[in-house]
mmCIF file of C-alpha atoms in Angstrom:
data_model
loop_
_atom_site.group_PDB
_atom_site.id
_atom_site.type_symbol
_atom_site.label_atom_id
_atom_site.label_comp_id
_atom_site.label_asym_id
_atom_site.label_seq_id
_atom_site.Cartn_x
_atom_site.Cartn_y
_atom_site.Cartn_z
ATOM 1 C CA MET Y 1 28.379 -30.119 -33.215
ATOM 2 C CA ASP Y 2 24.622 -28.824 -32.613
ATOM 3 C CA SER Y 3 26.259 -25.382 -31.169
ATOM 4 C CA VAL Y 4 27.678 -24.522 -34.532
ATOM 5 C CA TYR Y 5 23.745 -23.447 -35.315
ATOM 6 C CA LYS Y 6 23.122 -21.303 -32.530
ATOM 7 C CA LYS Y 7 24.116 -17.710 -34.489
ATOM 8 C CA PHE Y 8 22.196 -19.225 -37.348
ATOM 9 C CA TYR Y 9 18.930 -19.619 -35.035
ATOM 10 C CA ARG Y 10 19.507 -16.350 -33.370
ATOM 11 C CA ASN Y 11 20.029 -13.721 -36.080
ATOM 12 C CA PHE Y 12 16.944 -16.115 -37.768
ATOM 13 C CA TYR Y 13 15.120 -14.794 -34.661
ATOM 14 C CA ILE Y 14 16.131 -11.352 -34.380
ATOM 15 C CA ARG Y 15 15.892 -10.652 -38.388
ATOM 16 C CA THR Y 16 12.524 -12.146 -38.550
ATOM 17 C CA ASN Y 17 11.061 -10.542 -36.393
ATOM 18 C CA GLY Y 18 10.448 -13.429 -34.161
ATOM 19 C CA PHE Y 19 10.249 -16.509 -36.000
ATOM 20 C CA MET Y 20 12.179 -19.509 -35.520
ATOM 21 C CA PRO Y 21 13.398 -22.607 -37.238
ATOM 22 C CA THR Y 22 12.285 -25.992 -36.483
ATOM 23 C CA LYS Y 23 14.745 -27.910 -34.762
ATOM 24 C CA PRO Y 24 15.881 -30.556 -36.171
ATOM 25 C CA LEU Y 25 15.897 -27.831 -39.362
ATOM 26 C CA ASN Y 26 13.123 -28.689 -42.391
ATOM 27 C CA GLN Y 27 10.347 -30.279 -39.953
ATOM 28 C CA ASN Y 28 6.843 -29.045 -40.516
ATOM 29 C CA ILE Y 29 5.193 -27.237 -38.100
ATOM 30 C CA TYR Y 30 1.584 -25.757 -37.975
ATOM 31 C CA PRO Y 31 -0.690 -23.144 -36.073
ATOM 32 C CA GLY Y 32 -1.761 -25.012 -33.011
ATOM 33 C CA ASP Y 33 1.085 -27.349 -32.410
ATOM 34 C CA PHE Y 34 2.577 -26.909 -29.246
ATOM 35 C CA PHE Y 35 5.404 -28.751 -27.619
ATOM 36 C CA GLN Y 36 7.799 -28.345 -25.349
ATOM 37 C CA ILE Y 37 11.888 -28.404 -25.265
ATOM 38 C CA LYS Y 38 13.359 -31.090 -23.407
ATOM 39 C CA ASN Y 39 17.455 -31.426 -23.561
ATOM 40 C CA GLY Y 40 17.914 -29.428 -26.254
ATOM 41 C CA GLU Y 41 15.294 -31.152 -28.245
ATOM 42 C CA MET Y 42 11.841 -29.809 -29.977
ATOM 43 C CA ILE Y 43 9.138 -32.206 -29.155
ATOM 44 C CA VAL Y 44 5.264 -31.203 -30.603
ATOM 45 C CA LEU Y 45 3.084 -33.266 -28.516
ATOM 46 C CA GLY Y 46 -0.140 -32.054 -29.657
ATOM 47 C CA ASN Y 47 -2.255 -29.436 -31.678
ATOM 48 C CA ILE Y 48 -4.791 -27.697 -30.063
ATOM 49 C CA PHE Y 49 -7.795 -27.857 -32.692
ATOM 50 C CA ARG Y 50 -6.870 -31.695 -33.814
ATOM 51 C CA ASN Y 51 -7.079 -32.216 -29.862
ATOM 52 C CA LYS Y 52 -10.707 -30.373 -30.026
ATOM 53 C CA LEU Y 53 -9.256 -27.764 -27.203
ATOM 54 C CA ILE Y 54 -10.908 -25.267 -29.376
ATOM 55 C CA SER Y 55 -13.801 -25.469 -30.920
ATOM 56 C CA PRO Y 56 -13.775 -25.077 -35.272
ATOM 57 C CA GLU Y 57 -16.766 -21.734 -34.307
ATOM 58 C CA GLU Y 58 -14.201 -19.990 -31.536
ATOM 59 C CA PHE Y 59 -10.871 -20.225 -33.787
ATOM 60 C CA GLU Y 60 -9.888 -17.455 -37.116
ATOM 61 C CA LEU Y 61 -7.304 -18.770 -38.732
ATOM 62 C CA ALA Y 62 -5.471 -16.583 -41.992
ATOM 63 C CA TYR Y 63 -3.673 -18.040 -44.726
ATOM 64 C CA GLY Y 64 -1.441 -16.372 -47.290
ATOM 65 C CA ILE Y 65 0.740 -13.195 -44.848
ATOM 66 C CA HIS Y 66 3.055 -11.496 -46.596
ATOM 67 C CA LEU Y 67 6.055 -10.971 -45.213
ATOM 68 C CA ASN Y 68 8.698 -8.856 -45.954
ATOM 69 C CA PRO Y 69 11.481 -10.567 -48.210
ATOM 70 C CA VAL Y 70 13.593 -8.415 -46.834
ATOM 71 C CA HIS Y 71 13.978 -9.860 -43.751
ATOM 72 C CA TRP Y 72 14.437 -13.465 -45.447
ATOM 73 C CA HIS Y 73 17.612 -12.683 -46.914
ATOM 74 C CA PHE Y 74 20.779 -12.158 -44.484
ATOM 75 C CA SER Y 75 24.069 -13.940 -43.425
ATOM 76 C CA GLU Y 76 26.629 -13.578 -41.177
ATOM 77 C CA GLY Y 77 31.135 -13.798 -41.193
ATOM 78 C CA VAL Y 78 30.734 -14.328 -45.019
ATOM 79 C CA THR Y 79 32.950 -12.987 -47.870
ATOM 80 C CA LYS Y 80 32.448 -13.146 -51.834
ATOM 81 C CA PRO Y 81 35.711 -13.246 -52.715
ATOM 82 C CA TYR Y 82 35.619 -14.478 -56.104
ATOM 83 C CA SER Y 83 32.511 -13.458 -58.681
ATOM 84 C CA GLY Y 84 32.406 -13.770 -62.593
ATOM 85 C CA ARG Y 85 32.472 -15.419 -66.052
ATOM 86 C CA ASP Y 86 34.564 -18.407 -66.614
ATOM 87 C CA VAL Y 87 34.921 -20.761 -69.734
ATOM 88 C CA GLY Y 88 34.499 -24.160 -69.921
ATOM 89 C CA HIS Y 89 35.378 -26.867 -72.621
ATOM 90 C CA ASN Y 90 32.956 -29.808 -73.562
ATOM 91 C CA PRO Y 91 34.182 -32.339 -75.882
ATOM 92 C CA ILE Y 92 30.938 -32.160 -77.585
ATOM 93 C CA GLU Y 93 29.613 -29.173 -77.833
ATOM 94 C CA GLY Y 94 32.925 -27.352 -77.558
ATOM 95 C CA ASP Y 95 33.525 -24.362 -75.204
ATOM 96 C CA PHE Y 96 30.801 -22.528 -73.107
ATOM 97 C CA GLU Y 97 30.441 -19.639 -70.550
ATOM 98 C CA PHE Y 98 29.120 -20.265 -66.924
ATOM 99 C CA SER Y 99 29.061 -18.272 -63.783
ATOM 100 C CA LYS Y 100 31.238 -18.774 -60.878
ATOM 101 C CA GLN Y 101 30.945 -18.004 -57.243
ATOM 102 C CA MET Y 102 32.952 -18.301 -54.337
ATOM 103 C CA LEU Y 103 31.839 -17.888 -50.678
ATOM 104 C CA ALA Y 104 34.381 -18.087 -47.927
ATOM 105 C CA PHE Y 105 33.310 -18.083 -44.005
ATOM 106 C CA ASP Y 106 35.048 -16.303 -40.870
ATOM 107 C CA SER Y 107 34.241 -18.828 -38.444
ATOM 108 C CA ALA Y 108 32.503 -22.164 -37.363
ATOM 109 C CA GLY Y 109 28.817 -21.340 -37.391
ATOM 110 C CA SER Y 110 29.434 -18.316 -39.930
ATOM 111 C CA PHE Y 111 25.893 -18.988 -42.710
ATOM 112 C CA PHE Y 112 24.274 -17.474 -45.275
ATOM 113 C CA PHE Y 113 20.502 -18.110 -45.580
ATOM 114 C CA ARG Y 114 18.283 -16.566 -48.190
ATOM 115 C CA GLY Y 115 14.767 -17.496 -48.310
ATOM 116 C CA ASN Y 116 12.313 -16.114 -51.053
ATOM 117 C CA HIS Y 117 8.336 -15.488 -50.896
ATOM 118 C CA PRO Y 118 7.951 -15.720 -47.203
ATOM 119 C CA GLN Y 119 4.031 -16.326 -46.013
ATOM 120 C CA SER Y 120 2.997 -17.040 -43.027
ATOM 121 C CA ALA Y 121 -0.496 -18.647 -41.611
ATOM 122 C CA LYS Y 122 -2.198 -17.142 -38.573
ATOM 123 C CA ILE Y 123 -4.272 -17.818 -35.909
ATOM 124 C CA MET Y 124 -6.038 -13.950 -35.291
ATOM 125 C CA ASN Y 125 -8.337 -14.166 -32.424
ATOM 126 C CA TRP Y 126 -5.558 -15.499 -30.309
ATOM 127 C CA ASN Y 127 -6.142 -12.872 -27.298
ATOM 128 C CA ASP Y 128 -9.699 -14.465 -27.340
ATOM 129 C CA LEU Y 129 -8.626 -18.204 -27.018
ATOM 130 C CA GLN Y 130 -5.756 -17.341 -24.736
ATOM 131 C CA GLN Y 131 -6.932 -18.134 -21.252
ATOM 132 C CA GLU Y 132 -9.486 -20.777 -22.267
ATOM 133 C CA LEU Y 133 -6.436 -22.203 -23.174
ATOM 134 C CA ILE Y 134 -4.277 -21.819 -20.110
ATOM 135 C CA ILE Y 135 -7.408 -23.270 -18.170
ATOM 136 C CA LYS Y 136 -8.012 -26.528 -21.020
ATOM 137 C CA LEU Y 137 -3.696 -27.085 -21.081
ATOM 138 C CA THR Y 138 -2.484 -26.487 -16.792
ATOM 139 C CA GLN Y 139 -6.028 -28.022 -15.521
ATOM 140 C CA THR Y 140 -8.779 -29.706 -17.148
ATOM 141 C CA TYR Y 141 -7.367 -31.272 -20.214
ATOM 142 C CA TYR Y 142 -3.613 -31.286 -19.278
ATOM 143 C CA SER Y 143 -1.297 -30.605 -16.471
ATOM 144 C CA PHE Y 144 1.571 -28.588 -18.617
ATOM 145 C CA ARG Y 145 3.721 -26.782 -16.555
ATOM 146 C CA GLU Y 146 5.984 -25.801 -19.284
ATOM 147 C CA LEU Y 147 4.420 -25.209 -22.962
ATOM 148 C CA TYR Y 148 4.940 -23.663 -26.312
ATOM 149 C CA VAL Y 149 1.842 -22.898 -28.605
ATOM 150 C CA VAL Y 150 2.541 -22.392 -32.422
ATOM 151 C CA THR Y 151 0.679 -19.024 -33.048
ATOM 152 C CA GLU Y 152 2.001 -18.492 -36.836
ATOM 153 C CA SER Y 153 3.941 -20.596 -39.423
ATOM 154 C CA ALA Y 154 5.716 -19.711 -42.115
ATOM 155 C CA ILE Y 155 6.705 -20.904 -45.686
ATOM 156 C CA THR Y 156 8.630 -19.616 -48.636
ATOM 157 C CA SER Y 157 8.878 -20.730 -52.133
ATOM 158 C CA ASP Y 158 12.360 -21.940 -51.679
ATOM 159 C CA TRP Y 159 15.009 -21.357 -49.301
ATOM 160 C CA THR Y 160 18.796 -22.200 -49.023
ATOM 161 C CA LEU Y 161 21.310 -22.335 -45.661
ATOM 162 C CA VAL Y 162 24.793 -22.865 -45.864
ATOM 163 C CA LEU Y 163 26.644 -23.256 -42.647
ATOM 164 C CA ALA Y 164 30.164 -23.457 -41.650
ATOM 165 C CA GLY Y 165 31.683 -25.952 -40.362
ATOM 166 C CA SER Y 166 35.318 -24.205 -39.256
ATOM 167 C CA ASP Y 167 36.802 -21.061 -40.242
ATOM 168 C CA LYS Y 168 38.257 -22.462 -43.473
ATOM 169 C CA ALA Y 169 34.881 -23.610 -44.736
ATOM 170 C CA GLU Y 170 34.476 -22.409 -48.757
ATOM 171 C CA LEU Y 171 31.645 -22.603 -51.030
ATOM 172 C CA GLU Y 172 32.162 -22.515 -54.709
ATOM 173 C CA ILE Y 173 28.433 -22.774 -56.795
ATOM 174 C CA ALA Y 174 28.130 -21.991 -60.545
ATOM 175 C CA THR Y 175 25.878 -22.243 -63.326
ATOM 176 C CA GLU Y 176 25.451 -22.117 -66.832
ATOM 177 C CA SER Y 177 22.051 -20.126 -67.455
ATOM 178 C CA GLU Y 178 22.705 -16.742 -69.434
ATOM 179 C CA ASN Y 179 20.873 -14.631 -67.539
ATOM 180 C CA SER Y 180 22.733 -15.069 -64.268
ATOM 181 C CA GLY Y 181 25.635 -12.611 -65.663
ATOM 182 C CA LEU Y 182 27.163 -11.526 -62.226
ATOM 183 C CA VAL Y 183 24.562 -11.454 -59.550
ATOM 184 C CA ASP Y 184 24.255 -13.363 -56.555
ATOM 185 C CA LEU Y 185 23.925 -17.034 -57.571
ATOM 186 C CA PHE Y 186 22.883 -18.415 -53.781
ATOM 187 C CA GLY Y 187 19.657 -20.046 -53.705
ATOM 188 C CA GLU Y 188 19.059 -20.334 -57.419
ATOM 189 C CA GLU Y 189 17.334 -23.628 -58.718
ATOM 190 C CA VAL Y 190 20.003 -24.176 -61.702
ATOM 191 C CA VAL Y 191 23.469 -22.931 -59.539
ATOM 192 C CA LYS Y 192 25.364 -26.697 -59.225
ATOM 193 C CA THR Y 193 28.056 -26.731 -56.001
ATOM 194 C CA MET Y 194 31.297 -27.347 -57.734
ATOM 195 C CA GLN Y 195 33.357 -27.491 -53.910
ATOM 196 C CA ALA Y 196 32.520 -27.569 -50.826
ATOM 197 C CA ARG Y 197 35.180 -27.542 -47.858
ATOM 198 C CA ASP Y 198 34.515 -27.960 -44.141
ATOM 199 C CA ILE Y 199 30.853 -27.236 -44.724
ATOM 200 C CA GLU Y 200 28.834 -28.314 -41.588
ATOM 201 C CA PHE Y 201 25.229 -27.734 -43.609
ATOM 202 C CA TYR Y 202 23.933 -27.047 -47.246
ATOM 203 C CA HIS Y 203 20.573 -27.619 -47.901
ATOM 204 C CA ARG Y 204 18.297 -26.278 -50.559
ATOM 205 C CA GLU Y 205 14.447 -26.558 -49.913
ATOM 206 C CA PHE Y 206 12.274 -26.148 -53.000
ATOM 207 C CA LYS Y 207 9.038 -27.180 -51.271
ATOM 208 C CA LYS Y 208 6.826 -24.882 -49.370
ATOM 209 C CA LYS Y 209 7.390 -26.496 -45.771
ATOM 210 C CA PRO Y 210 6.556 -24.500 -43.197
ATOM 211 C CA SER Y 211 9.496 -24.983 -41.087
ATOM 212 C CA PHE Y 212 9.802 -21.388 -39.314
ATOM 213 C CA PHE Y 213 7.070 -20.159 -36.508
ATOM 214 C CA LYS Y 214 6.476 -18.216 -33.707
ATOM 215 C CA ALA Y 215 4.968 -19.173 -30.754
ATOM 216 C CA LYS Y 216 3.903 -18.225 -27.302
ATOM 217 C CA LYS Y 217 4.877 -19.911 -23.790
ATOM 218 C CA LEU Y 218 3.498 -20.214 -20.458
ATOM 219 C CA VAL Y 219 5.140 -18.124 -17.645
ATOM 220 C CA VAL Y 220 4.238 -17.579 -13.998
ATOM 221 C CA GLN Y 221 2.085 -14.252 -13.301
ATOM 222 C CA GLU Y 222 4.926 -11.546 -12.456
ATOM 223 C CA GLN Y 223 2.685 -11.037 -8.904
ATOM 224 C CA LYS Y 224 2.462 -14.374 -7.713
ATOM 225 C CA LEU Y 225 6.516 -14.709 -8.717
ATOM 226 C CA ASP Y 226 7.685 -11.702 -6.639
ATOM 227 C CA THR Y 227 5.498 -12.953 -3.935
ATOM 228 C CA PHE Y 228 7.256 -16.143 -3.661
ATOM 229 C CA ILE Y 229 10.358 -14.343 -4.227
ATOM 230 C CA SER Y 230 9.954 -12.355 -1.185
ATOM 231 C CA ASN Y 231 8.350 -14.884 1.057
ATOM 232 C CA LEU Y 232 11.808 -17.222 0.335
ATOM 233 C CA ILE Y 233 14.090 -14.128 1.089
ATOM 234 C CA SER Y 234 12.403 -13.897 4.570
ATOM 235 C CA GLU Y 235 12.200 -17.452 5.245
ATOM 236 C CA ARG Y 236 16.457 -17.320 4.307
ATOM 237 C CA ALA Y 237 17.122 -14.594 6.594
ATOM 238 C CA ASN Y 238 16.375 -16.786 9.185
ATOM 239 C CA THR Y 239 18.040 -19.833 8.484
ATOM 240 C CA ASN Y 240 20.872 -19.234 10.849
ATOM 241 C CA ALA Y 241 18.948 -19.227 13.904
ATOM 242 C CA TRP Y 242 16.686 -22.162 13.317
ATOM 243 C CA VAL Y 243 20.371 -23.965 12.163
ATOM 244 C CA ASN Y 244 21.913 -23.002 15.813
ATOM 245 C CA ASP Y 245 18.602 -24.217 17.631
ATOM 246 C CA PHE Y 246 17.843 -26.896 15.699
ATOM 247 C CA TYR Y 247 20.944 -29.367 15.155
ATOM 248 C CA ASP Y 248 23.277 -30.350 17.663
ATOM 249 C CA PHE Y 249 26.391 -29.595 15.698
ATOM 250 C CA ASP Y 250 28.965 -27.165 15.456
ATOM 251 C CA PHE Y 251 28.205 -26.121 11.828
ATOM 252 C CA ASP Y 252 30.217 -22.393 10.707
ATOM 253 C CA HIS Y 253 28.260 -19.854 8.879
ATOM 254 C CA ASP Y 254 28.650 -15.895 8.407
ATOM 255 C CA PRO Y 255 27.035 -13.760 11.487
ATOM 256 C CA ILE Y 256 25.223 -11.852 8.820
ATOM 257 C CA ASN Y 257 22.935 -13.964 6.339
ATOM 258 C CA PHE Y 258 23.990 -12.689 2.797
ATOM 259 C CA THR Y 259 20.943 -14.669 0.843
ATOM 260 C CA THR Y 260 21.747 -16.079 -2.572
ATOM 261 C CA PRO Y 261 20.508 -14.551 -5.296
ATOM 262 C CA ILE Y 262 17.549 -15.674 -6.867
ATOM 263 C CA SER Y 263 16.841 -15.231 -10.487
ATOM 264 C CA ASN Y 264 13.267 -15.808 -12.714
ATOM 265 C CA ASN Y 265 14.067 -19.989 -12.812
ATOM 266 C CA ALA Y 266 12.079 -19.632 -9.499
ATOM 267 C CA GLN Y 267 9.103 -19.892 -12.066
ATOM 268 C CA ALA Y 268 9.164 -23.644 -12.005
ATOM 269 C CA CYS Y 269 10.051 -23.715 -8.020
ATOM 270 C CA ILE Y 270 6.667 -21.825 -6.963
ATOM 271 C CA LEU Y 271 4.622 -23.904 -9.086
ATOM 272 C CA ASP Y 272 6.355 -27.195 -7.134
ATOM 273 C CA MET Y 273 5.812 -25.822 -3.652
ATOM 274 C CA LEU Y 274 2.099 -24.595 -3.976
ATOM 275 C CA GLN Y 275 -0.097 -26.684 -1.663
ATOM 276 C CA ALA Y 276 -2.085 -29.275 -2.748
ATOM 277 C CA ASN Y 277 -5.229 -28.438 -4.652
ATOM 278 C CA GLU Y 278 -4.568 -24.832 -4.240
ATOM 279 C CA LEU Y 279 -3.752 -24.899 -8.321
ATOM 280 C CA ASN Y 280 -7.261 -25.634 -9.731
ATOM 281 C CA PRO Y 281 -9.528 -24.396 -12.327
ATOM 282 C CA ASN Y 282 -10.346 -21.751 -10.551
ATOM 283 C CA THR Y 283 -6.961 -20.199 -9.832
ATOM 284 C CA ALA Y 284 -4.955 -21.260 -13.349
ATOM 285 C CA LEU Y 285 -5.725 -17.431 -14.410
ATOM 286 C CA LEU Y 286 -4.098 -16.076 -11.206
ATOM 287 C CA TYR Y 287 -0.558 -17.903 -11.948
ATOM 288 C CA PHE Y 288 -0.014 -18.831 -15.603
ATOM 289 C CA ARG Y 289 -0.025 -15.924 -18.215
ATOM 290 C CA TRP Y 290 1.264 -16.200 -22.112
ATOM 291 C CA ALA Y 291 4.227 -14.189 -23.332
ATOM 292 C CA ASP Y 292 6.133 -14.229 -26.877
ATOM 293 C CA ALA Y 293 9.324 -17.004 -27.155
ATOM 294 C CA SER Y 294 12.231 -15.184 -27.134
ATOM 295 C CA LEU Y 295 15.592 -15.534 -27.630
ATOM 296 C CA ASP Y 296 16.145 -17.354 -24.321
ATOM 297 C CA ASP Y 297 14.082 -20.374 -25.419
ATOM 298 C CA ILE Y 298 16.485 -20.451 -28.789
ATOM 299 C CA GLU Y 299 18.761 -21.146 -25.816
ATOM 300 C CA LYS Y 300 17.240 -23.736 -24.812
ATOM 301 C CA PHE Y 301 17.773 -25.542 -28.191
ATOM 302 C CA PHE Y 302 21.378 -25.860 -27.027
ATOM 303 C CA THR Y 303 20.761 -26.854 -23.759
ATOM 304 C CA VAL Y 304 21.756 -30.233 -23.788
ATOM 305 C CA TYR Y 305 22.138 -32.489 -19.837
ATOM 306 C CA GLY Y 306 23.754 -35.516 -21.514
ATOM 307 C CA ASN Y 307 22.298 -38.913 -22.514
#
């Protein structure tokens, strides 16, 4: 079930200081890629550099930025009921020792993640590009009203994720390596899976694939949003009187009008309600700005409206 991944995605964002895994996991995403999230799906639509929205002399990219490796080792709801050395027998070579470890998970969605030697590639002069991109992405090249742009992509030398499908999930791993002893075996390349029970997802990636990212998203300017909400509330305040005058029907309504609260979901409404040509290349910066992708956007990965 898709929702069992939510705990991992939320923790990943918090623990790595704003990076997100791609959805689905293990796809490539690069600085400058722009995408939308539709029905829980991340749809990459293009790249600001490949699509020539930004000329080569305008942008500055940095590579090999070292990230804090401590932030890329984390887990939730995982215990290690057993870790130690055992003895096995091979008919040809005789007895041999190996290290074994058991991981137990307390609920569906519990996980263990380890990424080693994280580095990133980043757009360094985003502030110089952001206004130009608003105009080009919403007016002159495209007409987006909802969009994300990747500003930083991260790789690791290797990463491993195991995710539980139930509260009875277990994973038993082992290695014959002499150097392992009683240290944590999870994520080591020489480790073999001995037994897996109720595991939803288990992946070990040893290629430097850019599957983690930070992004900026288009949002409506607060001043325009506040003005729109204020006007909408004012319109609603007069609704009951207008209904009595206009409709020749006995509608019941409360004499005191309690207006329905209006949330930030009104961002889409304000753009739909604009008069023809009110939003144009000269006014786009009055309506749009960029904001960091957040946990609210993680939730969109798990919001599915049906087939």
